[in-house]
């Protein structure tokens, strides 16, 4: 049983690493991040600051695609909130995080990070996550094998 939990945990960890593994920009702080989340959620329901999410690149577009209606709405709402944050967090965002995250976004905005599946009765379902040079593909056969190994270990 313990080994089966480890196998499932490892599979979850690998799946979680599938999206945007090259994004390594440090947040400017909790207040700034909360303001971004609040502003982003008004534009895009699945807005996230989590680089592992398949919605991350679209979320970054709100703050990095200058001149668009989403950019203007995001910056207006988030900017008003950011003024309530500690000055050191504001400086970290304007002097580092904004530049680094948008530089990364512009280099990766066309990357794919999605999940495609077929119906549950098919052995050919495929999950695909692609971001930059990273590509993960697990077929239904692998999933069936993992379930079989787990069943044997129980």
PDB file of C-alpha atoms in Angstrom:
ATOM      1  CA  UNK A   1       0.000   0.000   0.000  1.00  0.00           C
ATOM      2  CA  UNK A   2       2.778   2.408   0.934  1.00  0.00           C
ATOM      3  CA  UNK A   3       4.588   1.806  -2.356  1.00  0.00           C
ATOM      4  CA  UNK A   4       1.393   2.415  -4.323  1.00  0.00           C
ATOM      5  CA  UNK A   5       1.017   5.790  -2.613  1.00  0.00           C
ATOM      6  CA  UNK A   6       4.608   6.613  -3.524  1.00  0.00           C
ATOM      7  CA  UNK A   7       3.964   5.649  -7.155  1.00  0.00           C
ATOM      8  CA  UNK A   8       0.845   7.823  -7.284  1.00  0.00           C
ATOM      9  CA  UNK A   9       2.658  10.671  -5.556  1.00  0.00           C
ATOM     10  CA  UNK A  10       5.534  10.487  -8.025  1.00  0.00           C
ATOM     11  CA  UNK A  11       3.103  10.502 -10.949  1.00  0.00           C
ATOM     12  CA  UNK A  12       1.366  13.570  -9.518  1.00  0.00           C
ATOM     13  CA  UNK A  13       4.702  15.322  -9.049  1.00  0.00           C
ATOM     14  CA  UNK A  14       5.741  14.610 -12.650  1.00  0.00           C
ATOM     15  CA  UNK A  15       2.388  15.857 -13.944  1.00  0.00           C
ATOM     16  CA  UNK A  16       2.678  19.022 -11.850  1.00  0.00           C
ATOM     17  CA  UNK A  17       6.101  19.753 -13.365  1.00  0.00           C
ATOM     18  CA  UNK A  18       4.762  19.603 -16.913  1.00  0.00           C
ATOM     19  CA  UNK A  19       3.896  23.269 -17.405  1.00  0.00           C
ATOM     20  CA  UNK A  20       6.369  26.124 -17.683  1.00  0.00           C
ATOM     21  CA  UNK A  21       9.362  24.519 -15.927  1.00  0.00           C
ATOM     22  CA  UNK A  22      11.721  27.303 -17.046  1.00  0.00           C
ATOM     23  CA  UNK A  23       9.821  30.079 -15.248  1.00  0.00           C
ATOM     24  CA  UNK A  24      11.890  31.017 -12.219  1.00  0.00           C
ATOM     25  CA  UNK A  25      10.933  34.609 -11.416  1.00  0.00           C
ATOM     26  CA  UNK A  26      10.635  35.248  -7.694  1.00  0.00           C
ATOM     27  CA  UNK A  27       7.473  36.993  -6.502  1.00  0.00           C
ATOM     28  CA  UNK A  28       7.847  40.553  -5.270  1.00  0.00           C
ATOM     29  CA  UNK A  29       5.747  39.711  -2.211  1.00  0.00           C
ATOM     30  CA  UNK A  30       2.431  38.451  -0.867  1.00  0.00           C
ATOM     31  CA  UNK A  31       0.627  41.804  -1.103  1.00  0.00           C
ATOM     32  CA  UNK A  32       1.611  42.340  -4.738  1.00  0.00           C
ATOM     33  CA  UNK A  33       0.686  38.753  -5.595  1.00  0.00           C
ATOM     34  CA  UNK A  34      -2.729  39.066  -3.911  1.00  0.00           C
ATOM     35  CA  UNK A  35      -3.419  42.275  -5.838  1.00  0.00           C
ATOM     36  CA  UNK A  36      -2.461  40.521  -9.083  1.00  0.00           C
ATOM     37  CA  UNK A  37      -4.709  37.553  -8.280  1.00  0.00           C
ATOM     38  CA  UNK A  38      -7.664  39.788  -7.414  1.00  0.00           C
ATOM     39  CA  UNK A  39      -7.236  41.876 -10.576  1.00  0.00           C
ATOM     40  CA  UNK A  40      -6.572  38.842 -12.766  1.00  0.00           C
ATOM     41  CA  UNK A  41      -9.674  36.976 -11.571  1.00  0.00           C
ATOM     42  CA  UNK A  42     -11.842  39.906 -12.738  1.00  0.00           C
ATOM     43  CA  UNK A  43     -10.480  39.411 -16.263  1.00  0.00           C
ATOM     44  CA  UNK A  44      -9.974  35.662 -16.482  1.00  0.00           C
ATOM     45  CA  UNK A  45     -11.690  33.148 -14.165  1.00  0.00           C
ATOM     46  CA  UNK A  46      -8.734  30.749 -14.313  1.00  0.00           C
ATOM     47  CA  UNK A  47      -6.149  33.479 -13.686  1.00  0.00           C
ATOM     48  CA  UNK A  48      -3.190  32.143 -11.737  1.00  0.00           C
ATOM     49  CA  UNK A  49       0.272  33.093 -10.587  1.00  0.00           C
ATOM     50  CA  UNK A  50       1.257  29.407 -10.436  1.00  0.00           C
ATOM     51  CA  UNK A  51       3.724  28.613 -13.244  1.00  0.00           C
ATOM     52  CA  UNK A  52       2.782  24.906 -13.094  1.00  0.00           C
ATOM     53  CA  UNK A  53      -0.768  25.715 -14.198  1.00  0.00           C
ATOM     54  CA  UNK A  54      -1.795  25.339 -17.846  1.00  0.00           C
ATOM     55  CA  UNK A  55      -3.493  28.752 -17.425  1.00  0.00           C
ATOM     56  CA  UNK A  56      -0.280  30.535 -16.410  1.00  0.00           C
ATOM     57  CA  UNK A  57       0.792  31.831 -19.828  1.00  0.00           C
ATOM     58  CA  UNK A  58      -2.669  33.223 -20.548  1.00  0.00           C
ATOM     59  CA  UNK A  59      -2.662  34.797 -17.083  1.00  0.00           C
ATOM     60  CA  UNK A  60       0.674  36.506 -17.741  1.00  0.00           C
ATOM     61  CA  UNK A  61      -0.734  37.982 -20.934  1.00  0.00           C
ATOM     62  CA  UNK A  62      -2.922  40.257 -18.788  1.00  0.00           C
ATOM     63  CA  UNK A  63       0.149  42.004 -17.404  1.00  0.00           C
ATOM     64  CA  UNK A  64       2.532  41.627 -20.349  1.00  0.00           C
ATOM     65  CA  UNK A  65       0.478  42.290 -23.516  1.00  0.00           C
ATOM     66  CA  UNK A  66       0.723  46.075 -23.440  1.00  0.00           C
ATOM     67  CA  UNK A  67      -2.044  48.115 -25.019  1.00  0.00           C
ATOM     68  CA  UNK A  68      -4.700  45.403 -24.947  1.00  0.00           C
ATOM     69  CA  UNK A  69      -8.014  45.889 -23.111  1.00  0.00           C
ATOM     70  CA  UNK A  70      -7.039  43.123 -20.655  1.00  0.00           C
ATOM     71  CA  UNK A  71      -3.687  44.801 -19.949  1.00  0.00           C
ATOM     72  CA  UNK A  72      -5.342  48.160 -19.288  1.00  0.00           C
ATOM     73  CA  UNK A  73      -8.009  46.612 -17.034  1.00  0.00           C
ATOM     74  CA  UNK A  74      -5.435  44.508 -15.165  1.00  0.00           C
ATOM     75  CA  UNK A  75      -2.968  47.344 -14.609  1.00  0.00           C
ATOM     76  CA  UNK A  76      -5.715  49.740 -13.511  1.00  0.00           C
ATOM     77  CA  UNK A  77      -7.156  47.346 -10.926  1.00  0.00           C
ATOM     78  CA  UNK A  78      -3.876  45.796  -9.762  1.00  0.00           C
ATOM     79  CA  UNK A  79      -2.067  49.144  -9.763  1.00  0.00           C
ATOM     80  CA  UNK A  80      -4.639  50.703  -7.449  1.00  0.00           C
ATOM     81  CA  UNK A  81      -4.191  47.806  -5.044  1.00  0.00           C
ATOM     82  CA  UNK A  82      -0.381  47.750  -5.354  1.00  0.00           C
ATOM     83  CA  UNK A  83      -0.292  51.290  -3.941  1.00  0.00           C
ATOM     84  CA  UNK A  84      -1.407  49.800  -0.603  1.00  0.00           C
ATOM     85  CA  UNK A  85       1.554  47.372  -0.551  1.00  0.00           C
ATOM     86  CA  UNK A  86       4.875  47.947   1.169  1.00  0.00           C
ATOM     87  CA  UNK A  87       7.218  50.167  -0.872  1.00  0.00           C
ATOM     88  CA  UNK A  88       9.883  47.441  -0.963  1.00  0.00           C
ATOM     89  CA  UNK A  89       7.386  45.094  -2.681  1.00  0.00           C
ATOM     90  CA  UNK A  90       6.379  47.813  -5.147  1.00  0.00           C
ATOM     91  CA  UNK A  91      10.041  48.429  -5.968  1.00  0.00           C
ATOM     92  CA  UNK A  92      10.730  44.695  -6.348  1.00  0.00           C
ATOM     93  CA  UNK A  93       7.843  44.447  -8.819  1.00  0.00           C
ATOM     94  CA  UNK A  94       8.659  47.507 -10.915  1.00  0.00           C
ATOM     95  CA  UNK A  95      12.431  47.026 -10.914  1.00  0.00           C
ATOM     96  CA  UNK A  96      12.632  43.246 -11.270  1.00  0.00           C
ATOM     97  CA  UNK A  97       9.532  41.021 -11.352  1.00  0.00           C
ATOM     98  CA  UNK A  98       7.621  42.867 -14.082  1.00  0.00           C
ATOM     99  CA  UNK A  99      10.616  42.971 -16.423  1.00  0.00           C
ATOM    100  CA  UNK A 100      11.674  39.365 -15.776  1.00  0.00           C
ATOM    101  CA  UNK A 101       8.178  37.877 -16.028  1.00  0.00           C
ATOM    102  CA  UNK A 102       7.317  39.747 -19.229  1.00  0.00           C
ATOM    103  CA  UNK A 103      10.682  38.865 -20.786  1.00  0.00           C
ATOM    104  CA  UNK A 104       9.926  35.204 -20.031  1.00  0.00           C
ATOM    105  CA  UNK A 105       6.331  35.610 -21.293  1.00  0.00           C
ATOM    106  CA  UNK A 106       7.451  37.104 -24.616  1.00  0.00           C
ATOM    107  CA  UNK A 107       9.849  34.198 -25.146  1.00  0.00           C
ATOM    108  CA  UNK A 108       7.257  31.544 -24.198  1.00  0.00           C
ATOM    109  CA  UNK A 109       3.824  33.000 -25.054  1.00  0.00           C
ATOM    110  CA  UNK A 110       3.311  30.471 -27.852  1.00  0.00           C
ATOM    111  CA  UNK A 111       4.274  27.442 -25.741  1.00  0.00           C
ATOM    112  CA  UNK A 112       1.586  24.809 -25.232  1.00  0.00           C
ATOM    113  CA  UNK A 113       0.643  23.452 -21.863  1.00  0.00           C
ATOM    114  CA  UNK A 114      -2.629  21.597 -22.144  1.00  0.00           C
ATOM    115  CA  UNK A 115      -4.331  18.308 -21.511  1.00  0.00           C
ATOM    116  CA  UNK A 116      -6.053  16.365 -24.274  1.00  0.00           C
ATOM    117  CA  UNK A 117      -8.047  13.251 -23.500  1.00  0.00           C
ATOM    118  CA  UNK A 118     -10.329  10.865 -25.321  1.00  0.00           C
ATOM    119  CA  UNK A 119     -13.283   9.058 -23.779  1.00  0.00           C
ATOM    120  CA  UNK A 120     -12.767   6.907 -20.677  1.00  0.00           C
ATOM    121  CA  UNK A 121     -13.223   3.627 -22.590  1.00  0.00           C
ATOM    122  CA  UNK A 122     -10.277   4.256 -24.892  1.00  0.00           C
ATOM    123  CA  UNK A 123      -6.783   2.922 -24.255  1.00  0.00           C
ATOM    124  CA  UNK A 124      -5.369   5.665 -26.457  1.00  0.00           C
ATOM    125  CA  UNK A 125      -5.998   8.688 -24.268  1.00  0.00           C
ATOM    126  CA  UNK A 126      -3.090  11.095 -24.257  1.00  0.00           C
ATOM    127  CA  UNK A 127      -2.056  13.863 -21.913  1.00  0.00           C
ATOM    128  CA  UNK A 128       0.324  16.343 -23.431  1.00  0.00           C
ATOM    129  CA  UNK A 129       2.131  19.222 -21.836  1.00  0.00           C
ATOM    130  CA  UNK A 130       4.649  21.146 -23.861  1.00  0.00           C
ATOM    131  CA  UNK A 131       6.588  24.158 -22.747  1.00  0.00           C
ATOM    132  CA  UNK A 132       9.831  25.168 -24.397  1.00  0.00           C
ATOM    133  CA  UNK A 133      12.130  22.173 -24.553  1.00  0.00           C
ATOM    134  CA  UNK A 134      10.082  20.153 -22.071  1.00  0.00           C
ATOM    135  CA  UNK A 135       7.587  17.616 -23.356  1.00  0.00           C
ATOM    136  CA  UNK A 136       5.693  15.026 -21.321  1.00  0.00           C
ATOM    137  CA  UNK A 137       3.424  12.429 -22.874  1.00  0.00           C
ATOM    138  CA  UNK A 138       1.703   9.598 -21.039  1.00  0.00           C
ATOM    139  CA  UNK A 139      -0.491   7.172 -22.942  1.00  0.00           C
ATOM    140  CA  UNK A 140      -3.455   5.174 -21.735  1.00  0.00           C
ATOM    141  CA  UNK A 141      -1.271   2.058 -21.835  1.00  0.00           C
ATOM    142  CA  UNK A 142       1.079   3.580 -19.238  1.00  0.00           C
ATOM    143  CA  UNK A 143      -1.893   4.543 -17.077  1.00  0.00           C
ATOM    144  CA  UNK A 144      -3.272   0.993 -17.285  1.00  0.00           C
ATOM    145  CA  UNK A 145       0.156  -0.396 -16.348  1.00  0.00           C
ATOM    146  CA  UNK A 146       0.369   1.959 -13.351  1.00  0.00           C
ATOM    147  CA  UNK A 147      -3.078   0.851 -12.166  1.00  0.00           C
ATOM    148  CA  UNK A 148      -2.056  -2.803 -12.612  1.00  0.00           C
ATOM    149  CA  UNK A 149       1.148  -2.346 -10.599  1.00  0.00           C
ATOM    150  CA  UNK A 150      -0.762  -0.498  -7.887  1.00  0.00           C
ATOM    151  CA  UNK A 151      -3.344  -3.302  -7.712  1.00  0.00           C
ATOM    152  CA  UNK A 152      -0.577  -5.891  -7.344  1.00  0.00           C
ATOM    153  CA  UNK A 153       0.983  -3.930  -4.485  1.00  0.00           C
ATOM    154  CA  UNK A 154      -2.252  -3.648  -2.527  1.00  0.00           C
TER     155      UNK A 154
END
